[in-house]
Tab-separated table of C-alpha atoms in Angstrom:
chain	number	residue	atom	x	y	z
L	1	UNK	CA	-7.437	2.666	2.887
L	2	UNK	CA	-4.595	0.767	1.229
L	3	UNK	CA	-1.893	3.280	2.152
L	4	UNK	CA	-2.656	2.907	5.861
L	5	UNK	CA	-3.679	-0.753	5.577
L	6	UNK	CA	-1.300	-3.304	7.038
L	7	UNK	CA	0.061	-5.926	4.726
L	8	UNK	CA	1.017	-5.585	1.139
L	9	UNK	CA	4.349	-6.761	-0.184
L	10	UNK	CA	7.006	-4.133	0.553
L	11	UNK	CA	10.511	-3.770	-0.777
L	12	UNK	CA	12.945	-0.980	0.056
L	13	UNK	CA	16.142	0.314	-1.478
L	14	UNK	CA	18.409	3.260	-0.671
L	15	UNK	CA	19.720	5.186	-3.668
L	16	UNK	CA	20.768	8.785	-4.213
L	17	UNK	CA	20.137	9.750	-0.588
L	18	UNK	CA	16.548	8.473	-0.774
L	19	UNK	CA	14.886	5.467	0.806
L	20	UNK	CA	12.467	4.122	-1.808
L	21	UNK	CA	9.631	1.917	-0.554
L	22	UNK	CA	7.553	0.007	-3.116
L	23	UNK	CA	4.319	-1.600	-1.848
L	24	UNK	CA	1.911	-3.838	-3.761
L	25	UNK	CA	-1.442	-4.991	-2.346
L	26	UNK	CA	-3.430	-7.988	-3.609
L	27	UNK	CA	-6.254	-5.685	-4.675
L	28	UNK	CA	-4.192	-4.320	-7.582
L	29	UNK	CA	-3.166	-1.138	-5.750
L	30	UNK	CA	0.511	-0.157	-5.968
L	31	UNK	CA	2.441	2.630	-4.250
L	32	UNK	CA	5.960	4.042	-4.415
L	33	UNK	CA	7.195	6.375	-1.684
L	34	UNK	CA	10.560	8.092	-1.489
L	35	UNK	CA	11.874	9.435	1.817
L	36	UNK	CA	14.956	11.469	2.613
L	37	UNK	CA	17.387	8.809	3.873
L	38	UNK	CA	18.551	11.066	6.731
L	39	UNK	CA	15.432	12.935	7.906
L	40	UNK	CA	12.756	10.385	6.826
L	41	UNK	CA	10.736	13.244	5.270
L	42	UNK	CA	8.352	12.093	2.529
L	43	UNK	CA	9.613	13.508	-0.782
L	44	UNK	CA	7.428	11.604	-3.268
L	45	UNK	CA	4.350	9.395	-3.197
L	46	UNK	CA	2.831	7.997	-6.357
L	47	UNK	CA	0.062	5.432	-6.650
L	48	UNK	CA	-1.645	3.429	-9.348
L	49	UNK	CA	-4.432	0.911	-9.585
L	50	UNK	CA	-4.631	-2.033	-11.916
L	51	UNK	CA	-6.795	-1.266	-14.958
L	52	UNK	CA	-9.775	-3.458	-15.872
L	53	UNK	CA	-7.793	-5.595	-18.351
L	54	UNK	CA	-5.123	-6.339	-15.743
L	55	UNK	CA	-2.781	-3.744	-17.209
L	56	UNK	CA	-1.379	-1.052	-14.889
L	57	UNK	CA	-2.702	2.494	-15.088
L	58	UNK	CA	-0.414	5.538	-15.227
L	59	UNK	CA	1.149	6.666	-11.965
L	60	UNK	CA	-0.680	9.423	-10.084
L	61	UNK	CA	1.631	11.668	-8.037
L	62	UNK	CA	0.087	12.554	-4.659
L	63	UNK	CA	3.081	14.143	-2.917
L	64	UNK	CA	6.175	15.804	-4.383
L	65	UNK	CA	7.323	15.915	-7.981
L	66	UNK	CA	8.211	12.834	-10.015
L	67	UNK	CA	11.346	14.187	-11.659
L	68	UNK	CA	12.213	10.771	-13.090
L	69	UNK	CA	8.844	10.546	-14.881
L	70	UNK	CA	8.983	14.189	-16.026
L	71	UNK	CA	12.453	13.974	-17.588
L	72	UNK	CA	11.456	11.625	-20.378
L	73	UNK	CA	8.087	13.244	-20.971
L	74	UNK	CA	6.266	10.388	-19.273
L	75	UNK	CA	4.546	7.598	-21.140
L	76	UNK	CA	3.991	8.599	-24.740
L	77	UNK	CA	6.134	11.753	-24.465
L	78	UNK	CA	3.055	13.961	-24.247
L	79	UNK	CA	4.548	16.413	-21.742
L	80	UNK	CA	3.446	20.007	-22.271
L	81	UNK	CA	5.820	22.650	-20.955
L	82	UNK	CA	4.163	25.105	-18.586
L	83	UNK	CA	4.909	28.781	-18.892
L	84	UNK	CA	7.289	29.857	-16.150
L	85	UNK	CA	4.756	32.547	-15.171
L	86	UNK	CA	1.823	30.142	-14.745
L	87	UNK	CA	0.972	29.039	-11.196
L	88	UNK	CA	2.119	25.497	-10.422
L	89	UNK	CA	1.206	23.490	-7.343
L	90	UNK	CA	3.122	20.737	-5.574
L	91	UNK	CA	2.366	18.964	-2.312
L	92	UNK	CA	5.274	18.662	0.137
L	93	UNK	CA	4.109	17.618	3.605
L	94	UNK	CA	5.707	18.318	6.956
L	95	UNK	CA	5.533	15.955	9.922
L	96	UNK	CA	2.557	17.872	11.373
L	97	UNK	CA	0.732	19.139	8.258
L	98	UNK	CA	-0.295	18.422	4.693
L	99	UNK	CA	1.269	21.266	2.728
L	100	UNK	CA	0.875	22.647	-0.797
L	101	UNK	CA	3.203	25.158	-2.443
L	102	UNK	CA	1.751	27.228	-5.253
L	103	UNK	CA	4.544	28.905	-7.197
L	104	UNK	CA	4.173	32.042	-9.345
L	105	UNK	CA	1.594	33.716	-7.096
L	106	UNK	CA	2.573	37.412	-7.205
L	107	UNK	CA	-0.387	38.898	-5.309
L	108	UNK	CA	-0.193	40.270	-1.745
L	109	UNK	CA	-1.040	37.840	1.079
L	110	UNK	CA	-4.401	39.495	1.776
L	111	UNK	CA	-5.551	38.597	-1.780
L	112	UNK	CA	-5.748	34.876	-0.934
L	113	UNK	CA	-8.815	33.214	0.547
L	114	UNK	CA	-8.243	29.632	1.695
L	115	UNK	CA	-11.188	27.586	2.973
L	116	UNK	CA	-12.568	24.071	3.447
L	117	UNK	CA	-15.454	22.913	1.266
L	118	UNK	CA	-17.125	20.562	3.749
L	119	UNK	CA	-19.565	19.146	1.183
L	120	UNK	CA	-16.833	18.135	-1.308
L	121	UNK	CA	-14.235	17.542	1.445
L	122	UNK	CA	-11.600	19.705	-0.279
L	123	UNK	CA	-9.300	22.628	0.450
L	124	UNK	CA	-10.191	25.601	-1.767
L	125	UNK	CA	-7.770	28.336	-2.821
L	126	UNK	CA	-9.179	31.475	-4.428
L	127	UNK	CA	-8.063	35.043	-4.919
L	128	UNK	CA	-10.247	38.063	-4.282
L	129	UNK	CA	-9.195	39.447	-7.690
L	130	UNK	CA	-10.540	36.242	-9.353
L	131	UNK	CA	-7.175	35.463	-10.986
L	132	UNK	CA	-6.745	32.005	-9.391
L	133	UNK	CA	-9.053	29.231	-8.184
L	134	UNK	CA	-8.081	25.690	-7.204
L	135	UNK	CA	-9.786	22.783	-5.418
L	136	UNK	CA	-7.436	20.370	-3.649
L	137	UNK	CA	-8.294	16.807	-2.722
L	138	UNK	CA	-6.571	15.216	0.261
L	139	UNK	CA	-6.503	11.488	-0.597
L	140	UNK	CA	-5.015	10.604	2.810
L	141	UNK	CA	-8.197	11.871	4.495
L	142	UNK	CA	-10.538	10.295	1.915
L	143	UNK	CA	-8.961	6.858	2.422
L	144	UNK	CA	-9.758	6.973	6.134
L	145	UNK	CA	-13.153	8.661	5.811
L	146	UNK	CA	-11.876	11.806	7.582
L	147	UNK	CA	-12.994	15.378	6.866
L	148	UNK	CA	-11.007	18.486	5.965
L	149	UNK	CA	-11.067	20.733	9.058
L	150	UNK	CA	-11.169	24.409	8.047
L	151	UNK	CA	-9.846	25.417	11.473
L	152	UNK	CA	-6.621	23.567	10.686
L	153	UNK	CA	-5.854	25.573	7.530
L	154	UNK	CA	-3.151	28.256	7.504
L	155	UNK	CA	-1.275	30.155	4.819
L	156	UNK	CA	1.993	31.945	4.264
L	157	UNK	CA	3.242	33.912	1.259
L	158	UNK	CA	6.786	34.908	0.278
L	159	UNK	CA	8.856	35.111	-2.900
L	160	UNK	CA	5.840	34.583	-5.204
L	161	UNK	CA	5.029	31.299	-3.450
L	162	UNK	CA	1.810	30.640	-1.537
L	163	UNK	CA	2.164	27.948	1.138
L	164	UNK	CA	-1.113	26.365	2.283
L	165	UNK	CA	-0.963	24.056	5.310
L	166	UNK	CA	-3.641	21.763	6.715
L	167	UNK	CA	-2.955	20.361	10.190
L	168	UNK	CA	-2.943	16.547	10.136
L	169	UNK	CA	-5.625	14.989	12.351
L	170	UNK	CA	-4.527	12.768	15.273
L	171	UNK	CA	-5.489	9.536	13.442
L	172	UNK	CA	-3.175	10.389	10.505
L	173	UNK	CA	-0.321	11.287	12.896
L	174	UNK	CA	-0.787	7.993	14.733
L	175	UNK	CA	-0.768	5.916	11.524
L	176	UNK	CA	2.224	7.789	10.088
L	177	UNK	CA	4.089	7.091	13.338
L	178	UNK	CA	3.347	3.369	12.946
L	179	UNK	CA	4.549	3.460	9.312
L	180	UNK	CA	7.738	5.302	10.370
L	181	UNK	CA	8.478	2.585	12.929
L	182	UNK	CA	7.808	-0.086	10.277
L	183	UNK	CA	10.219	1.615	7.821
L	184	UNK	CA	12.959	1.715	10.472
L	185	UNK	CA	12.668	-2.043	10.910
L	186	UNK	CA	12.614	-2.885	7.178
L	187	UNK	CA	15.430	-4.721	5.480
L	188	UNK	CA	16.806	-2.210	3.002
L	189	UNK	CA	18.988	-2.957	-0.010
L	190	UNK	CA	21.538	-0.538	-1.376
L	191	UNK	CA	21.356	0.376	-5.048
L	192	UNK	CA	23.077	-2.354	-7.063
L	193	UNK	CA	22.545	-5.061	-4.404
L	194	UNK	CA	19.578	-6.574	-6.206
L	195	UNK	CA	17.647	-6.203	-9.413
L	196	UNK	CA	14.798	-3.777	-8.837
L	197	UNK	CA	11.708	-3.394	-10.928
L	198	UNK	CA	12.015	-0.173	-12.933
L	199	UNK	CA	9.432	2.430	-11.929
């Protein structure tokens, strides 16, 4: 439960209208979160664990899009361009819900069937015309041993974008509130004030 675990060495910087919080735990787990500097909305969360040889693994994006990592093609430049017509999914949470946006979904709203797979603890998106199927993990819930609640799932569809929301359970809301209060009290540097480790 590192993300919701107290401790870890945290540093924060404000740059480009974003508050960037970098946390490292002794267990070799590292996390970078970027929040809107005005609204405190989470825009990006990426995590990585130390590999067996003590070398860091690649970053895994959990929330948002890592535009900085995508611009240079990532490590090794092995970026493959997706067709603009292919569905693409990105997680962008609200204060009350985990939320995924699936772009390039042209079918009518009634085509989509969203459910919870209780056995695998995932959100499942499928279409009745069998054109799209996706299983979604919710690492926030896994870290705390919480289950995906199918009753908390809702969907909306407009402009070729399917929006799937999963209501956050009370324990997540409570912990996020504590983290928000902690961020407000953090000493924050402005870009250029100090040397920062490049992400």
